Tab-separated table of C-alpha atoms and ligand atoms in Angstrom:
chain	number	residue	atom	x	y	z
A	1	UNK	CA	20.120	36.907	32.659
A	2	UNK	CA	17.820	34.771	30.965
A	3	UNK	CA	18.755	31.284	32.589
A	4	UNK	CA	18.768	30.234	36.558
A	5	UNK	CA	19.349	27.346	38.567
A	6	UNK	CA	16.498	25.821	40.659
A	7	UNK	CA	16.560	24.276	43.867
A	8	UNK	CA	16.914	20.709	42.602
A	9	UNK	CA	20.147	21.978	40.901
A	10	UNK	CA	18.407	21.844	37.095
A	11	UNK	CA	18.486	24.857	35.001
A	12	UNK	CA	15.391	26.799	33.566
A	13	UNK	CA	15.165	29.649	31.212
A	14	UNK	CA	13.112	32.983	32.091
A	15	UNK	CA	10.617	31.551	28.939
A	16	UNK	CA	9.812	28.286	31.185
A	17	UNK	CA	9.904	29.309	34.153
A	18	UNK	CA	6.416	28.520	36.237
A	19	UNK	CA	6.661	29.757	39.988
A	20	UNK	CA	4.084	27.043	40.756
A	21	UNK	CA	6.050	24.330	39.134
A	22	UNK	CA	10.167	25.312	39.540
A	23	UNK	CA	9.257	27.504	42.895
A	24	UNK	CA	10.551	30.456	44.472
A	25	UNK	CA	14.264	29.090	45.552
A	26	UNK	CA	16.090	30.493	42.691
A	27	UNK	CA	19.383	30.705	42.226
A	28	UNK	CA	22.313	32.776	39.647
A	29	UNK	CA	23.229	29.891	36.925
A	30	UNK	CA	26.788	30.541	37.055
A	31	UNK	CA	28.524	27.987	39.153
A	32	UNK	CA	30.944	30.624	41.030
A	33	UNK	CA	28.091	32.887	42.291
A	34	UNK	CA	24.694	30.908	43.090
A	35	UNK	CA	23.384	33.351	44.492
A	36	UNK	CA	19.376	33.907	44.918
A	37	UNK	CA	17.644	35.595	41.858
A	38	UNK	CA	14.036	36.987	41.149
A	39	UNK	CA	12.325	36.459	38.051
A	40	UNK	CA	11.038	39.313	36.052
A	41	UNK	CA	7.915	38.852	34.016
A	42	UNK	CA	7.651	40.129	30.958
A	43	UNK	CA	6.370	43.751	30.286
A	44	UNK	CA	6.435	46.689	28.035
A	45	UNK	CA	8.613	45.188	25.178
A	46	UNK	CA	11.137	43.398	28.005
A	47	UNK	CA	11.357	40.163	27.738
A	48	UNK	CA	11.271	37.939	30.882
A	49	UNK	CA	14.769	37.608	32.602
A	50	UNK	CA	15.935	36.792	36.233
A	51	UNK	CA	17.551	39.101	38.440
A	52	UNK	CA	19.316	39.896	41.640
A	53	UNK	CA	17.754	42.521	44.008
A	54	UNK	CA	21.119	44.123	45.074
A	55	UNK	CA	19.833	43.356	48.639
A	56	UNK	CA	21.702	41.517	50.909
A	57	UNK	CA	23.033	37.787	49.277
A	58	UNK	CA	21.508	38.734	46.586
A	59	UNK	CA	24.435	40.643	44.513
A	60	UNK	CA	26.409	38.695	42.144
A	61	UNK	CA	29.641	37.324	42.884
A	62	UNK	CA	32.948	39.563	41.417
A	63	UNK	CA	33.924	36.307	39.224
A	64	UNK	CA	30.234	35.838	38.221
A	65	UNK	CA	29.556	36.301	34.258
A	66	UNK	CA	26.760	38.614	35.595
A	67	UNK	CA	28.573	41.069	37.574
A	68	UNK	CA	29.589	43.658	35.176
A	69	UNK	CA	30.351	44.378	31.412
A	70	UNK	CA	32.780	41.248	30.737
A	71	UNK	CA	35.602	41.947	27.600
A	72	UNK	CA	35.521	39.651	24.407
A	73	UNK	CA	38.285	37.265	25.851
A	74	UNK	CA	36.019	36.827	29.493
A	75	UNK	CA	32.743	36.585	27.367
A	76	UNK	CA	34.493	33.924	24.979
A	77	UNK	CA	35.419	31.857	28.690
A	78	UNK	CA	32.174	32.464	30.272
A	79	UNK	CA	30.106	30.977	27.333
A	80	UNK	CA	32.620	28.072	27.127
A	81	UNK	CA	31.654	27.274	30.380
A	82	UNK	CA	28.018	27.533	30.484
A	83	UNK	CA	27.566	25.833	26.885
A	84	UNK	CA	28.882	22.952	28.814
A	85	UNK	CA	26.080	23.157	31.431
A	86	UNK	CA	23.378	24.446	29.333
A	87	UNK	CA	24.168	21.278	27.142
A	88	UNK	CA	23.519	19.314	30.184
A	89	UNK	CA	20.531	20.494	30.851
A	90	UNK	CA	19.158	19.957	27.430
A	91	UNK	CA	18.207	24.129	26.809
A	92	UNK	CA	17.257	25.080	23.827
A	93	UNK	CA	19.757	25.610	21.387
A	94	UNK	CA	19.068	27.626	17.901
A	95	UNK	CA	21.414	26.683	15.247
A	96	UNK	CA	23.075	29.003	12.758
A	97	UNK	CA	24.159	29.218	9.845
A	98	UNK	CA	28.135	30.242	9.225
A	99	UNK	CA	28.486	32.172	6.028
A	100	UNK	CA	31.698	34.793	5.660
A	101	UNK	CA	31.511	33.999	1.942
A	102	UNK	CA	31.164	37.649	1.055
A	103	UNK	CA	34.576	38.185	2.709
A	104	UNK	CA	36.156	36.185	0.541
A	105	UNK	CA	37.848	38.107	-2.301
A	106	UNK	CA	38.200	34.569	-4.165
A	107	UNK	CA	34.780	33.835	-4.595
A	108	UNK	CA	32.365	35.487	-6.752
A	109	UNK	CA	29.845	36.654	-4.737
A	110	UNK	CA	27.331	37.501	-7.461
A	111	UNK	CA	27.680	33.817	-8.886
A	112	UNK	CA	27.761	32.593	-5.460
A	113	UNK	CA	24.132	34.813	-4.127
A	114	UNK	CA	22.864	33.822	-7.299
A	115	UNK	CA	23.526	29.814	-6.593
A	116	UNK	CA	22.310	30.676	-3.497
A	117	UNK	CA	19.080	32.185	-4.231
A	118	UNK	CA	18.671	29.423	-6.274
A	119	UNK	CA	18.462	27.169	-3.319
A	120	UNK	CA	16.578	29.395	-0.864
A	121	UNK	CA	14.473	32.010	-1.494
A	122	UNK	CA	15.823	34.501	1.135
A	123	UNK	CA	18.880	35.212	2.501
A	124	UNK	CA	19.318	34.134	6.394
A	125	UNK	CA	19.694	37.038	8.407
A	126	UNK	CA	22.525	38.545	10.415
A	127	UNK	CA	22.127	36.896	13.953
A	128	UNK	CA	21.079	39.637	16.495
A	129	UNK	CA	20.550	39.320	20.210
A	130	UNK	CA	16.451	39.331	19.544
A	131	UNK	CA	16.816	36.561	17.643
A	132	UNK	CA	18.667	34.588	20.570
A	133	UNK	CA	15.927	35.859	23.081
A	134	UNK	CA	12.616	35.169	20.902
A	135	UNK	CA	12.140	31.925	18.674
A	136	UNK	CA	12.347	33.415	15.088
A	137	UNK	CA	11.071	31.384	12.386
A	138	UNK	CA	13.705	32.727	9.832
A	139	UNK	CA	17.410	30.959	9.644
A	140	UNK	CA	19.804	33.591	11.100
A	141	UNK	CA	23.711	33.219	10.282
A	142	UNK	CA	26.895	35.050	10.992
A	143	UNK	CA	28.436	36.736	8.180
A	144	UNK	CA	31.011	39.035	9.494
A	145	UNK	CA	34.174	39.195	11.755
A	146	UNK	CA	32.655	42.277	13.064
A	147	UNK	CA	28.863	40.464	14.250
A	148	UNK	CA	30.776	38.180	15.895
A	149	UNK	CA	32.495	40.956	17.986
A	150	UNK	CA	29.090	42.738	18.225
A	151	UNK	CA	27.528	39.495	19.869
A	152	UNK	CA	30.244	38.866	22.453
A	153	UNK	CA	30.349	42.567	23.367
A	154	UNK	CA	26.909	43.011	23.592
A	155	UNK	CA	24.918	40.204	24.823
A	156	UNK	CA	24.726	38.497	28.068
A	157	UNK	CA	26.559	35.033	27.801
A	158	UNK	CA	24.032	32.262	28.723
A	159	UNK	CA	21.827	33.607	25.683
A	160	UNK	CA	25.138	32.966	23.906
A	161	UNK	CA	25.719	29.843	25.553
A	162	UNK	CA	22.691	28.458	23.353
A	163	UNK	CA	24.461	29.190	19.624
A	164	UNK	CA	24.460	26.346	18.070
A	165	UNK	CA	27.029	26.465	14.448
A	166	UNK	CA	26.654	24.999	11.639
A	167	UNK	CA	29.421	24.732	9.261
A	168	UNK	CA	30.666	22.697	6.726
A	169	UNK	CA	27.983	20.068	7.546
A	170	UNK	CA	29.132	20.309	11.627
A	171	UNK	CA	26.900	21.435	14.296
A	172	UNK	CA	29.010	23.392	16.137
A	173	UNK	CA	29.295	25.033	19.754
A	174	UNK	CA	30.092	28.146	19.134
A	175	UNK	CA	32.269	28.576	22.476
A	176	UNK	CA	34.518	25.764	20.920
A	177	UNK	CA	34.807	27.730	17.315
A	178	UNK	CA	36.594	30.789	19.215
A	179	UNK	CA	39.820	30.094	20.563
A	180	UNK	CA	42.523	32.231	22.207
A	181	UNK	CA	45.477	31.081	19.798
A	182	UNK	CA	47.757	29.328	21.685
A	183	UNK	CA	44.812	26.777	22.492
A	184	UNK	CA	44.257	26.570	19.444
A	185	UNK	CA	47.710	25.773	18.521
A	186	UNK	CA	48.053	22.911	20.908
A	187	UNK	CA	44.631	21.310	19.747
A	188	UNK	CA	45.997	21.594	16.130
A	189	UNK	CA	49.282	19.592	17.221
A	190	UNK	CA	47.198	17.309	19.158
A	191	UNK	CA	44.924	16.763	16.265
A	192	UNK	CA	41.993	17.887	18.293
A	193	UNK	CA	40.434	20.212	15.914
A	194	UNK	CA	37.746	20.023	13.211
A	195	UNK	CA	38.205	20.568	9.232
A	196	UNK	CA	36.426	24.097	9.605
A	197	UNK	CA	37.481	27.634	10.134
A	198	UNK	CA	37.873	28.904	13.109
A	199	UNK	CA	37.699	32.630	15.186
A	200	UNK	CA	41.566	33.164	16.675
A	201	UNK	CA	41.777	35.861	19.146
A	202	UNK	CA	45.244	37.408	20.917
A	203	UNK	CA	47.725	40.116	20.675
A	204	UNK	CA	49.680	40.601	17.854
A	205	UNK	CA	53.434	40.576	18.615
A	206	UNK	CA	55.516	40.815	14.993
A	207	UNK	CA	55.209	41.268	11.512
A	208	UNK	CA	57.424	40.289	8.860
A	209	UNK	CA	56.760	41.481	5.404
A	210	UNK	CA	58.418	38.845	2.833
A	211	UNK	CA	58.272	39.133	-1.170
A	212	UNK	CA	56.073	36.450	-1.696
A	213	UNK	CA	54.216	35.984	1.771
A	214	UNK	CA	53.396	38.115	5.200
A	215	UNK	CA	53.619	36.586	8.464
A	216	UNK	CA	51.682	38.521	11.344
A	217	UNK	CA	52.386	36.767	14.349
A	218	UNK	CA	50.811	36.457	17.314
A	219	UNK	CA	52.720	36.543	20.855
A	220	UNK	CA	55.097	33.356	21.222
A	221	UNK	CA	54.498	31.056	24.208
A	222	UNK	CA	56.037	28.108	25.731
A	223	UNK	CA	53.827	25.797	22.901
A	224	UNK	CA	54.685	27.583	20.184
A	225	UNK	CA	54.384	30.238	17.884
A	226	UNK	CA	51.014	31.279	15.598
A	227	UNK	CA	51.521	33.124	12.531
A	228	UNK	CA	48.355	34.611	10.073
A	229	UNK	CA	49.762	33.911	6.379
A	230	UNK	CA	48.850	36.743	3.238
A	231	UNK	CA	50.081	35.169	0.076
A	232	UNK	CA	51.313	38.216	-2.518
A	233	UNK	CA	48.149	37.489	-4.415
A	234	UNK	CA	45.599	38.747	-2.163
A	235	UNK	CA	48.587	41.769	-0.568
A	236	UNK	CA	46.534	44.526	-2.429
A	237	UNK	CA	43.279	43.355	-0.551
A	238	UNK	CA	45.616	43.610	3.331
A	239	UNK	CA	46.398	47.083	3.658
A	240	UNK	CA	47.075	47.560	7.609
A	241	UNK	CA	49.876	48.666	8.060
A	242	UNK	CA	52.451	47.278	10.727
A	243	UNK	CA	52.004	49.861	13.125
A	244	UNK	CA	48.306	49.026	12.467
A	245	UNK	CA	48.662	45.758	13.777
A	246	UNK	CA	51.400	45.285	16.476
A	247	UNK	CA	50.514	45.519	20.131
A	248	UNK	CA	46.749	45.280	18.759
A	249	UNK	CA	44.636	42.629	20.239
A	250	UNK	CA	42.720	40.710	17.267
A	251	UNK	CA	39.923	38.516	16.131
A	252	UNK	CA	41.224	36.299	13.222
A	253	UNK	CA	39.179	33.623	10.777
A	254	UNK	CA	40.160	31.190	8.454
A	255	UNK	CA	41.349	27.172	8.420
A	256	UNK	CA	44.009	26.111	11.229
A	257	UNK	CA	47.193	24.635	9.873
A	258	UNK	CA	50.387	23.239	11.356
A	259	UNK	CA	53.608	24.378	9.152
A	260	UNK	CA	54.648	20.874	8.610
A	261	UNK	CA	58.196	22.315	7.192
A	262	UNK	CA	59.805	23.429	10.532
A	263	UNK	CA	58.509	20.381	12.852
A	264	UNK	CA	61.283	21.663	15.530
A	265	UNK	CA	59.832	24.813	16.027
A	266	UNK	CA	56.026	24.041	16.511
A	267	UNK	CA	54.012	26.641	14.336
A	268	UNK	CA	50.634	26.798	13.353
A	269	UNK	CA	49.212	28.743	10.363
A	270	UNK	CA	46.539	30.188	9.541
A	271	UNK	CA	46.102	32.061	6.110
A	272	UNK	CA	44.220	35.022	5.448
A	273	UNK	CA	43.222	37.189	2.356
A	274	UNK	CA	42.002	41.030	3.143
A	275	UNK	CA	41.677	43.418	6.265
A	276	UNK	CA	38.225	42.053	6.719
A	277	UNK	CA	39.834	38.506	8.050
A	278	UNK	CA	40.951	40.566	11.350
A	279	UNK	CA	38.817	42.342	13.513
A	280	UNK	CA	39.997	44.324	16.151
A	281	UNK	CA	39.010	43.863	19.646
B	1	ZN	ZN1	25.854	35.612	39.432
């Protein structure tokens, strides 16, 4: 872990930490646990991090973000919940760039790199975990579905607590861009969302192939139903098949939209063009 919670109940990152200044009373930063930790100085190409001994108290708690490998869906909670206390604590945050462009089968991407070249002279670079733990002076962005899964699988969750998004002139959260999709459903009805795209996540309960649109549909709840939308102009870029897809939990992207036709039934909508707008988890 790379964040800890001092005595005084403030929260200092492995990079800041001074024993002389913060002292020696230091304690796991996720609110369940708090239990004591040890920093670890830096040292043969490891950065510095905090620990627990696996001594006595100090062994993280079973609900602790710490305690073992965490899934996509618990990693997506976790850094939901320490974004808000990082935030409070005014951590560094490193802001990045949101670019899926290149999975977009409607935009020309040699027009568009060219445009973009245009502007700056390198490309930003696909955000990686040493980019979170190190200050790089290059922009980093996420350009893929598939980084996105590779972050929350892979990294520990207060270094993702400090991702910072920026998109479509927002700054972001990132724990409030990914959304299981039945909360994003009821922030969409209660017109609590932003005009950008979001990451949808859940399990994928029914598809129904039409002549002129597909509906993949996520499990119903209580609030409502969820459908992804593939228009018959981009159906030769989405070739799963159904079996492909049902039962299968998912990572979706693309804009949130109520269907204002069928007010009764609350559905929200989200449309997508090719395989590369799902991502499976
Ligand atoms: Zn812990």
């Amino acid at each position: 872990m790379h964040s800890a919670l001092l005595a005084d109940g403030k929260v200092v990152t492995a990079k800041d930490y001074d024993e002389k200044m913060h002292g020696v009373r230091i304690v796991c930063m996720d609110k369940c646990c708090n239990v004591p930790v040890y920093f670890i100085p830096s040292s043969k190409g490891v950065i510095s991090h905090f620990k627990t001994s696996g001594k006595g108290s100090s062994v993280h708690k079973e609900e602790c973000g710490f305690s073992r490998k965490l899934t996509f869906q618990e990693t997506v909670a976790k850094v939901s919940e320490y974004q808000t206390s990082l935030r409070e604590h005014g951590i560094r945050e490193i802001v990045v760039k949101l670019n899926l462009n290149s999975i977009d089968p409607d935009i020309d991407v040699k027009t568009n790199e060219r445009k973009q070249r245009e502007k700056i002279e390198k490309e930003p670079a696909d955000l990686d975990e040493d980019a979170l733990k190190e200050d790089k002076p290059t922009p980093q962005s996420i350009g893929s579905l598939r980084s996105v899964k590779k972050l929350f699988t892979s990294v520990e969750p207060d270094l993702l607590a400090t991702i910072i998004v920026s998109v479509k002139g927002e700054r972001i959260p990132i724990s409030e861009l990914i959304r299981h999709h039945d909360i994003a459903h009821v922030a969409v009805w209660e017109d609590k969302t932003l005009n950008v795209p979001y990451f949808i996540h859940g399990c994928i309960e029914k598809v129904i192939r039409r002549k002129k649109v597909w509906y993949i549909n996520f499990t119903a709840t209580e609030n409502g139903f969820f459908s992804l939308i593939i228009f018959d102009r981009h159906f030769k870029h989405f070739t799963l098949k159904d079996n492909e897809l049902i039962g299968k939990e998912v990572l979706a992207y693309g804009m949130l939209k109520r269907n204002e036709f069928n007010k009764e039934k609350k559905s929200t909508e989200m449309i997508i063009k090719t395989n590369r707008y799902i991502e499976f988890l």
